[in-house]
mmCIF file of C-alpha atoms and ligand atoms in Angstrom:
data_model
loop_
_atom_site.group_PDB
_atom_site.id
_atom_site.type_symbol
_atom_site.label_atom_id
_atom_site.label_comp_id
_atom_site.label_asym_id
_atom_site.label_seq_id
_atom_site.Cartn_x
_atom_site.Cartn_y
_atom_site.Cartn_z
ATOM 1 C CA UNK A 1 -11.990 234.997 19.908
ATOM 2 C CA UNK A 2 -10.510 238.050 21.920
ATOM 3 C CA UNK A 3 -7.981 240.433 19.695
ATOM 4 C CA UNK A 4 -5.008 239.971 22.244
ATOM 5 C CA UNK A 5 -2.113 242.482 22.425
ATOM 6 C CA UNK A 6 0.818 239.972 22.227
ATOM 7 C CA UNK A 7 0.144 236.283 20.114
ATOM 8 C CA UNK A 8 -0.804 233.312 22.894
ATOM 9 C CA UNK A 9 -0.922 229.896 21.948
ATOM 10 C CA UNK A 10 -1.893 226.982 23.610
ATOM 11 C CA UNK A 11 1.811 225.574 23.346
ATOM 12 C CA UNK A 12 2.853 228.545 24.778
ATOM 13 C CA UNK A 13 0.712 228.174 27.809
ATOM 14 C CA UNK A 14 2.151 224.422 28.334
ATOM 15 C CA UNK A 15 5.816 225.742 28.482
ATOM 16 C CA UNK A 16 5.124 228.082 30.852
ATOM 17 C CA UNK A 17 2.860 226.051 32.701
ATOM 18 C CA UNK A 18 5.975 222.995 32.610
ATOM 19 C CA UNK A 19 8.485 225.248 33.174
ATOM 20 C CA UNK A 20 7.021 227.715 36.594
ATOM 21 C CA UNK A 21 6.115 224.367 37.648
ATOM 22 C CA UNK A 22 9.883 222.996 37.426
ATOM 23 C CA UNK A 23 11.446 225.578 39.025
ATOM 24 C CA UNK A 24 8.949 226.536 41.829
ATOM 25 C CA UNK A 25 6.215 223.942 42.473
ATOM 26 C CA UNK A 26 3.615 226.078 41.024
ATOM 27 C CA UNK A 27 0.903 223.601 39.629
ATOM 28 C CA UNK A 28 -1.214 225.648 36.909
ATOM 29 C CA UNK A 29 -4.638 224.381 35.743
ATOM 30 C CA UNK A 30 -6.081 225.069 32.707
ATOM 31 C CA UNK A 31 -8.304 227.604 34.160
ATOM 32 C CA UNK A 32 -5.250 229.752 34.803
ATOM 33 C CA UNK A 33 -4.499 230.386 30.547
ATOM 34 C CA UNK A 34 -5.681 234.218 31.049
ATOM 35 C CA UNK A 35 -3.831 235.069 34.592
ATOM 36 C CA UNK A 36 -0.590 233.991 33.006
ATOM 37 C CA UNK A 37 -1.309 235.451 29.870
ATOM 38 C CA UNK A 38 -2.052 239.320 31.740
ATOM 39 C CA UNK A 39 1.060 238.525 34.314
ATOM 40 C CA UNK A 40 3.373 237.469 31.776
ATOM 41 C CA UNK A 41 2.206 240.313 29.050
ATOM 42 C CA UNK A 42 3.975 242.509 30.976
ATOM 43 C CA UNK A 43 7.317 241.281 30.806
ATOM 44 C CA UNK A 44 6.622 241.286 26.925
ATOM 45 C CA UNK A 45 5.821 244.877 26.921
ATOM 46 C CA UNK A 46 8.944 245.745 29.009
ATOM 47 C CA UNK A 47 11.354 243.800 27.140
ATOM 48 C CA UNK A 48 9.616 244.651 23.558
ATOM 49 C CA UNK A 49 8.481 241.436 22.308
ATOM 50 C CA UNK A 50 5.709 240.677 20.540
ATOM 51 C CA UNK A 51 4.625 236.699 20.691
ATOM 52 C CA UNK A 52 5.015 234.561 23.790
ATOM 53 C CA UNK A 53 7.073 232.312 22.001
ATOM 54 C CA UNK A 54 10.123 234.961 21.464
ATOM 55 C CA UNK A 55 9.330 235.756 25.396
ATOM 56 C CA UNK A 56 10.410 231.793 26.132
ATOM 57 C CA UNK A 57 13.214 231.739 23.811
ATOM 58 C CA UNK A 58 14.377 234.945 25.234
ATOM 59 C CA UNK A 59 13.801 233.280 28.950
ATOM 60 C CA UNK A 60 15.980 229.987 27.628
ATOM 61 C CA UNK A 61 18.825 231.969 26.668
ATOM 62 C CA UNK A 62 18.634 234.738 29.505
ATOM 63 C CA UNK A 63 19.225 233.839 32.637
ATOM 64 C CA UNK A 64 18.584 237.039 34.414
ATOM 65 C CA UNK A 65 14.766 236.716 33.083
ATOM 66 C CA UNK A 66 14.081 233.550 35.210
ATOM 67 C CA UNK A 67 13.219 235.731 37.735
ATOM 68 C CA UNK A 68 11.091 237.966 36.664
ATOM 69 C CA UNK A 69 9.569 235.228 35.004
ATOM 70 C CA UNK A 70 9.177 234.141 38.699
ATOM 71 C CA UNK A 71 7.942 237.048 40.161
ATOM 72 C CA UNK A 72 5.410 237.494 37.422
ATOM 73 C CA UNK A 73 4.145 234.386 38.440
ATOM 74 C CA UNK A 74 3.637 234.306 42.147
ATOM 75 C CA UNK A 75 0.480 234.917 43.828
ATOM 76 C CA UNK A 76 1.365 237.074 46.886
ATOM 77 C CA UNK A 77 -1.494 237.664 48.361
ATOM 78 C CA UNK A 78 -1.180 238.339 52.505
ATOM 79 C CA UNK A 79 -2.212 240.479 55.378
ATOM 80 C CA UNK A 80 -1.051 241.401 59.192
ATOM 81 C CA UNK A 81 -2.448 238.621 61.755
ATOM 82 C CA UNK A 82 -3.647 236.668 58.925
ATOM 83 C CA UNK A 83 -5.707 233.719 60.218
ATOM 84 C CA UNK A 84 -5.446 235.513 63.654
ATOM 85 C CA UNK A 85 -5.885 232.186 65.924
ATOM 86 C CA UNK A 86 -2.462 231.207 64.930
ATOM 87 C CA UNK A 87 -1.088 234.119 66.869
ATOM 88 C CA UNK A 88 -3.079 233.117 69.971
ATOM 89 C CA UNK A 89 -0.821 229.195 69.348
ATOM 90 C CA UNK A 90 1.726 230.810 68.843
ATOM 91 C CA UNK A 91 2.077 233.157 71.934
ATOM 92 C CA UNK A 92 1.256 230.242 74.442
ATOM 93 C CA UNK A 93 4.020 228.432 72.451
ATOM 94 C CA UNK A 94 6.333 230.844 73.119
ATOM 95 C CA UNK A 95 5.184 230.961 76.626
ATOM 96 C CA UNK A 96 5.274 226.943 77.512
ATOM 97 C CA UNK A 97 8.830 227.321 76.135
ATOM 98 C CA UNK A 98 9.728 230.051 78.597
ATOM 99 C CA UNK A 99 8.289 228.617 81.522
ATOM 100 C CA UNK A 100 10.792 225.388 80.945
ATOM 101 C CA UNK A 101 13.159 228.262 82.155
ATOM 102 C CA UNK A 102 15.585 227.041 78.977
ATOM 103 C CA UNK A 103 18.234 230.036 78.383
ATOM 104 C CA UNK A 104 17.641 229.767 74.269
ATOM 105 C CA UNK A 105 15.641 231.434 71.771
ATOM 106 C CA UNK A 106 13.068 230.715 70.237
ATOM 107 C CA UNK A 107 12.886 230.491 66.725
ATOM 108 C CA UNK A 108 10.319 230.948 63.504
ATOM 109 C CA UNK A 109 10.614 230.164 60.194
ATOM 110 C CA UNK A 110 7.966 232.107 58.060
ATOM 111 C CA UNK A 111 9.005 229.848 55.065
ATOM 112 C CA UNK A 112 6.456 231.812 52.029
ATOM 113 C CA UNK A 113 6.752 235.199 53.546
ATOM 114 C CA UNK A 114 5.778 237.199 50.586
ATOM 115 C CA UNK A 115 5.712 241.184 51.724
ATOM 116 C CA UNK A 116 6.382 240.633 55.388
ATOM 117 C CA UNK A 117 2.903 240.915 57.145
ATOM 118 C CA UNK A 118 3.500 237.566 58.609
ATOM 119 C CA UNK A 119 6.630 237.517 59.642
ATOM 120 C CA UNK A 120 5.954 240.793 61.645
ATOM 121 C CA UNK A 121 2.981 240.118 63.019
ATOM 122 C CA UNK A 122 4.845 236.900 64.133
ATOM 123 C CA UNK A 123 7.394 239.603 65.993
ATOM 124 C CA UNK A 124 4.814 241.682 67.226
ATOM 125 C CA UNK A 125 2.987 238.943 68.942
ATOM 126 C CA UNK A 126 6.688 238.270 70.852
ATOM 127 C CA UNK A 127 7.240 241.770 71.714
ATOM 128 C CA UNK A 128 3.518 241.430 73.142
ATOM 129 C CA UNK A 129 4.202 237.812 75.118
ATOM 130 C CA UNK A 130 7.310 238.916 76.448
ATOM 131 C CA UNK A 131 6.752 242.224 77.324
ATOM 132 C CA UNK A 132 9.714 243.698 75.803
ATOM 133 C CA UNK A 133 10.692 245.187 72.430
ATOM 134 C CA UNK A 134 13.923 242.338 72.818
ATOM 135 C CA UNK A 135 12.386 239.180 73.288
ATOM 136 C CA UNK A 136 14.437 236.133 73.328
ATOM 137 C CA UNK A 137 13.049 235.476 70.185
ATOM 138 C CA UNK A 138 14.498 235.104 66.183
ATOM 139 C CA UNK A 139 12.677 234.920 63.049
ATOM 140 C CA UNK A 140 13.534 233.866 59.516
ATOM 141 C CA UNK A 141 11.308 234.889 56.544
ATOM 142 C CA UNK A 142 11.891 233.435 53.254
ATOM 143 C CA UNK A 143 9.867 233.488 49.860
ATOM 144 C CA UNK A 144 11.134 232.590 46.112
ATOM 145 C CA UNK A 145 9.893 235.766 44.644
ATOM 146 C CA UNK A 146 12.761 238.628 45.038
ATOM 147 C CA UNK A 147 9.948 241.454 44.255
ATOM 148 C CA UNK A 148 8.123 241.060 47.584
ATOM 149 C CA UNK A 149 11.238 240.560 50.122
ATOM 150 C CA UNK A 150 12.836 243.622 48.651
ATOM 151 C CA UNK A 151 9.393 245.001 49.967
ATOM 152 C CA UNK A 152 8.734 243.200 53.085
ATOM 153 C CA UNK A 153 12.864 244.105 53.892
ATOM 154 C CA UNK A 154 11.372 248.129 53.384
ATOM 155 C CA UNK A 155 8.587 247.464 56.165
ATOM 156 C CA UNK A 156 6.023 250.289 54.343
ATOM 157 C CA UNK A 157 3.092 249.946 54.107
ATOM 158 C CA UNK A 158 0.276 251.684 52.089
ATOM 159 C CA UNK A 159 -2.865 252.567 54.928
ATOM 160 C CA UNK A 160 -4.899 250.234 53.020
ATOM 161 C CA UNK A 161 -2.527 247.137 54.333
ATOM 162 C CA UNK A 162 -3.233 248.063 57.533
ATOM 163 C CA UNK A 163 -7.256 249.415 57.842
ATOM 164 C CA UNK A 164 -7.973 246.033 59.714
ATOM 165 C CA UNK A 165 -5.342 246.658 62.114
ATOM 166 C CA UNK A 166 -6.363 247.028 66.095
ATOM 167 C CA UNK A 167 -5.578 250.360 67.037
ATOM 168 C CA UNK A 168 -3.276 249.744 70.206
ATOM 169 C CA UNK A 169 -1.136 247.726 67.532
ATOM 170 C CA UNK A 170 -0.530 250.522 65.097
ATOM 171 C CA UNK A 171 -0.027 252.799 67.829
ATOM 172 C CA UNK A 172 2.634 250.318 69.014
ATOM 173 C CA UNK A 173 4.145 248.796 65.885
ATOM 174 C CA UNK A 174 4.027 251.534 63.511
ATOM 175 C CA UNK A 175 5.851 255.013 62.735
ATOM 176 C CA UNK A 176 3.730 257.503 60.142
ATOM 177 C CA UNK A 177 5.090 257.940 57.177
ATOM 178 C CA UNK A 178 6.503 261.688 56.174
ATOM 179 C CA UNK A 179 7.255 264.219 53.088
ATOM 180 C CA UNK A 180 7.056 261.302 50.787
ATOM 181 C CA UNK A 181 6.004 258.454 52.432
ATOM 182 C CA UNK A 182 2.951 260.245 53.612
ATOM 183 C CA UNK A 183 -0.145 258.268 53.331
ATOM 184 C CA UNK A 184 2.180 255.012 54.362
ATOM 185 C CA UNK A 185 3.331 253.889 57.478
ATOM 186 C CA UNK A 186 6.839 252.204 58.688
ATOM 187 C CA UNK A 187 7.472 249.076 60.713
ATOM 188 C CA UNK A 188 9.121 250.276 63.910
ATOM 189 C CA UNK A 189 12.936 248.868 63.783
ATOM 190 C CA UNK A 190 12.344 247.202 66.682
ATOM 191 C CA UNK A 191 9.947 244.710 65.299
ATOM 192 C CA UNK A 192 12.611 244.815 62.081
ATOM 193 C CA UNK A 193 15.014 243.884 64.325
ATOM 194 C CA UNK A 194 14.520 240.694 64.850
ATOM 195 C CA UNK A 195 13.346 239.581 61.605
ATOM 196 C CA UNK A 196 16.093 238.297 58.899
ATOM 197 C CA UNK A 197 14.830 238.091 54.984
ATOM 198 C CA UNK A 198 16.888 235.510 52.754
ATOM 199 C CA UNK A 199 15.225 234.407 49.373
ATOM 200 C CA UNK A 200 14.692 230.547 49.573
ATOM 201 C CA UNK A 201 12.875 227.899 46.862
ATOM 202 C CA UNK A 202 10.939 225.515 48.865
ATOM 203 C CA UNK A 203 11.460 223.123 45.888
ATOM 204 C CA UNK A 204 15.499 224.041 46.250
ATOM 205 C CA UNK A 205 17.061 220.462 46.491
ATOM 206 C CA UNK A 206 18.727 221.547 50.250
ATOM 207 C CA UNK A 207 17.976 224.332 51.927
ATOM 208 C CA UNK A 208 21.199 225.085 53.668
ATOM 209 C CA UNK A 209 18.788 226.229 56.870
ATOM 210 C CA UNK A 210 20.428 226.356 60.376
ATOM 211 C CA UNK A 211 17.360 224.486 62.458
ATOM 212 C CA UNK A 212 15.991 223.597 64.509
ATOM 213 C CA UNK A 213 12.788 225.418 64.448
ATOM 214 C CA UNK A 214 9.730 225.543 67.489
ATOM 215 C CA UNK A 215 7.899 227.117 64.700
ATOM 216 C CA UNK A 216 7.575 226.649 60.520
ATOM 217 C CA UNK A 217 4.645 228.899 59.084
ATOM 218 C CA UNK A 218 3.817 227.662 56.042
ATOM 219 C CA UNK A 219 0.904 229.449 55.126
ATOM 220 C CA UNK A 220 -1.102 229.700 51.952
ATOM 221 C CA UNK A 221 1.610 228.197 49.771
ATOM 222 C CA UNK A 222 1.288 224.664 49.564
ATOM 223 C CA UNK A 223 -2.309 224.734 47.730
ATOM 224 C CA UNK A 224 -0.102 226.371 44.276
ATOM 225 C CA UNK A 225 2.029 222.310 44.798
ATOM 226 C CA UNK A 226 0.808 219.287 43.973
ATOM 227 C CA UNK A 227 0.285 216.367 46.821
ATOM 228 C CA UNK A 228 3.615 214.682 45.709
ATOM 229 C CA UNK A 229 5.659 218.412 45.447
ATOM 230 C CA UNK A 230 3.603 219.267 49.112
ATOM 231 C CA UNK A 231 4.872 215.943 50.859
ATOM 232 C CA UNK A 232 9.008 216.197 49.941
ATOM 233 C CA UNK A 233 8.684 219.948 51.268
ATOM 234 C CA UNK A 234 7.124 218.271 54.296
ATOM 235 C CA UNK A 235 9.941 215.444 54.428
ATOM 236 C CA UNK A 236 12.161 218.091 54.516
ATOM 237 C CA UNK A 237 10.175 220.370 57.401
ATOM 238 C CA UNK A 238 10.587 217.484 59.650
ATOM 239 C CA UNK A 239 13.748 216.941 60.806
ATOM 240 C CA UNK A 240 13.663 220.950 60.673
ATOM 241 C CA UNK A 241 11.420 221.176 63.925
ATOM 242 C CA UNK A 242 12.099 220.522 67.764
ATOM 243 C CA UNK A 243 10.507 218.488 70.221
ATOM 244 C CA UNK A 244 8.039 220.637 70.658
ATOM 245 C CA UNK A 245 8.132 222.423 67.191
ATOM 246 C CA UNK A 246 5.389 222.950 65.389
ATOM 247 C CA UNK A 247 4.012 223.432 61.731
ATOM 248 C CA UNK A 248 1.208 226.296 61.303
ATOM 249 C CA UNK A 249 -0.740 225.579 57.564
ATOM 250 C CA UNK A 250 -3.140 227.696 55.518
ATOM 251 C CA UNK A 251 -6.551 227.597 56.166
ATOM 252 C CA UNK A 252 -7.364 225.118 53.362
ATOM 253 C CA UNK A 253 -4.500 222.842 53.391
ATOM 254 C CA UNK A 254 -4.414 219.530 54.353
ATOM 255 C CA UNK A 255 -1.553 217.251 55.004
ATOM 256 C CA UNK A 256 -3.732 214.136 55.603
ATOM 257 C CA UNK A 257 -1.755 212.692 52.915
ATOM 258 C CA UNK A 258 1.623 212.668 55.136
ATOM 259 C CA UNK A 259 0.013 211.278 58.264
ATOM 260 C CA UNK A 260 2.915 209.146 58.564
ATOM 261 C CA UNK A 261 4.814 212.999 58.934
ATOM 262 C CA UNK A 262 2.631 215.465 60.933
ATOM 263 C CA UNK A 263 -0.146 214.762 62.787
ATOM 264 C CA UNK A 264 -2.914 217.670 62.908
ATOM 265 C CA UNK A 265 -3.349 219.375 66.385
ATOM 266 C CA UNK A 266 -6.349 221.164 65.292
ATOM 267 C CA UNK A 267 -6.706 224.825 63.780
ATOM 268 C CA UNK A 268 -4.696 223.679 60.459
ATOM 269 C CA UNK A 269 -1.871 223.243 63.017
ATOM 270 C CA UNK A 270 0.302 220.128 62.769
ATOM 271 C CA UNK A 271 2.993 218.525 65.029
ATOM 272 C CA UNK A 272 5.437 215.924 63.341
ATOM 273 C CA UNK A 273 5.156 212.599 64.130
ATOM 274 C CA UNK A 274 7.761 210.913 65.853
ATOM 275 C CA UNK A 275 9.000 207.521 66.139
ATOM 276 C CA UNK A 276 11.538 205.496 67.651
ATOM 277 C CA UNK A 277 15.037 206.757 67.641
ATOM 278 C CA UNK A 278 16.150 203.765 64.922
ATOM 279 C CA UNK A 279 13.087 203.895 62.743
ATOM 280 C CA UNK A 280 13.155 205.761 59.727
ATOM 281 C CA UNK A 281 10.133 207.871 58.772
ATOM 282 C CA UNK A 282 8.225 206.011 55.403
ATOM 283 C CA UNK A 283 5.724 206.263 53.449
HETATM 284 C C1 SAM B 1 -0.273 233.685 48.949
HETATM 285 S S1 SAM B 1 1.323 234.086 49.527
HETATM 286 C C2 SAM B 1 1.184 233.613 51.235
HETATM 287 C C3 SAM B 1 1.870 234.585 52.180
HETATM 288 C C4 SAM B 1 1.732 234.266 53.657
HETATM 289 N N1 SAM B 1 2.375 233.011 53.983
HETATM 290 C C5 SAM B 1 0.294 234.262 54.072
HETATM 291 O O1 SAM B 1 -0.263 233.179 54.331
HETATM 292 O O2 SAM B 1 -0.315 235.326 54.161
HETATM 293 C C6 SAM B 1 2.285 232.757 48.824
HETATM 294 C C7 SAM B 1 3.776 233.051 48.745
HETATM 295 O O3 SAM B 1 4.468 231.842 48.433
HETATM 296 C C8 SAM B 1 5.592 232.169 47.638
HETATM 297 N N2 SAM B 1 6.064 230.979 46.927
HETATM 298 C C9 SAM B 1 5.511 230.345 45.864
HETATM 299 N N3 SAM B 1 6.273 229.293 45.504
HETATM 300 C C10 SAM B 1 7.312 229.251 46.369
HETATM 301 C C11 SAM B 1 8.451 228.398 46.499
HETATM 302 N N4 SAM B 1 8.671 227.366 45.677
HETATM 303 N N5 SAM B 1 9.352 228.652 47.489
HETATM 304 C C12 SAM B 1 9.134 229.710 48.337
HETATM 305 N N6 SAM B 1 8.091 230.549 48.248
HETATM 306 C C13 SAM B 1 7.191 230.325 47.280
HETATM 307 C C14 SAM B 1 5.071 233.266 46.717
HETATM 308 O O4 SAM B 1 6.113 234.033 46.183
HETATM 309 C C15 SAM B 1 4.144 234.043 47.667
HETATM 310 O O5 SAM B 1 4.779 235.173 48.203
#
């Protein structure tokens, strides 16, 4: 048996494991006892407690804790032009759209943000297609966790973040960081510019979203849900999207399960399925 800092027990594990996964989707196997035991050990040490079960009766009659239990429990993991072919889809999306010659914008939802890479390597790839640093183009970026927008809203980056980076891009993108944000670099406001951060739970009964969308990224989020949790978040993507629009997964998700929803295009890149104006989408 390991001599733990704080006292762990298996009950302890289920009410976390019930509660994350009430509040934000987040489906935790069993294999997962020691990451929430090290993520969660740290809001223990900062609040002073020493079992798990005073952390959860603290968290039941705290409100503010809920979250930074949250954020503790997140996996944030992301990088700029993650899954890079999407940004190829993307900018001939963008371009189809212009060449209808339709006055509008077009608009993104990067719906599990996390620290921002995606959402501004989703505006970088617009300054690119249009040519301009004001592209007729808007982006929303949303994520539960209120850790990583606060970060993604900064736009700084460590140099590690960016070592994979083309060169033309940082040139382009990026301003170096001085005095004390040497050794870090800046998102140019530009690209800021026309990126808005809101926090937003996927598993939020209504979303209070102003659609419709051409675009919904939702990358790398939907494998922490279960099948039944993934398909109501795709009910609700649905009526979200244009024509046109179209829904860009994480490399290992699968919505095969909601065929009667969104049809794959290839390239874990799905369309929604329409059907006659009178019919209602079923299961
Ligand atoms: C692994 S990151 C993926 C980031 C980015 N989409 C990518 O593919 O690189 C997953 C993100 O989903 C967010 N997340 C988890 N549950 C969520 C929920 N119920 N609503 C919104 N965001 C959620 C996490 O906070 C985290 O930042």
């Amino acid at each position: 048996m390991i001599d733990r800092e704080f006292v762990f027990n298996p009950e302890d594990f289920e009410r976390i494991r019930l509660l994350i996964r009430s509040r934000v989707g987040i489906a935790l196997s069993d294999k997962k006892r020691d990451l929430v035991y090290s993520r969660i050990a740290r809001r223990l040490r900062s609040l002073g407690l020493r079992t798990f079960s005073d952390y959860l009766d603290y968290l039941a009659q705290e409100q503010d804790e809920m979250q930074d239990f949250i954020n503790a429990l997140t996996t944030n993991l992301t990088s700029f032009f993650r899954e890079a072919h999407h940004f190829d889809f993307l900018a001939d999306q963008m371009r189809q759209v212009n060449a209808l010659g339709q006055m509008r914008r077009f608009t993104i939802w990067s719906s599990a943000c996390s620290t921002g890479e995606e959402a501004y390597s989703i505006a970088m790839t617009a300054i690119e297609t249009f040519g301009s640093w004001t592209p007729p183009v808007k982006i929303l970026a949303t994520d539960v966790d209120t850790h990583v927008l606060a970060q993604a809203r900064q736009g700084v980056y460590g140099l590690e973040r960016i070592e994979k980076m083309d060169v033309q891009r940082l040139k382009a993108f990026f301003l170096k960081g001085k005095g004390d944000r040497q050794g870090s670099v800046k998102i140019r406001p530009e690209v800021q510019a026309l990126v808005s951060f809101q926090q937003l739970n996927l598993l939020a009964p209504s979303w209070h979203l102003r659609g419709p969308f051409d675009a919904i990224f939702c990358r790398n989020v939907m494998i922490y849900f279960d099948k039944p949790t993934q398909y109501s978040v795709l009910e609700k993507f649905h009526p979200l999207l244009n024509e046109s629009g179209l829904l860009y997964a994480g490399h290992s998700e699968s919505f095969q399960h909601a065929a009667n929803l969104f049809k794959s295009k290839g390239k874990t890149i799905y369309q929604p399925v329409r059907l006659a104006s009178n019919n209602k989408v079923r299961r």
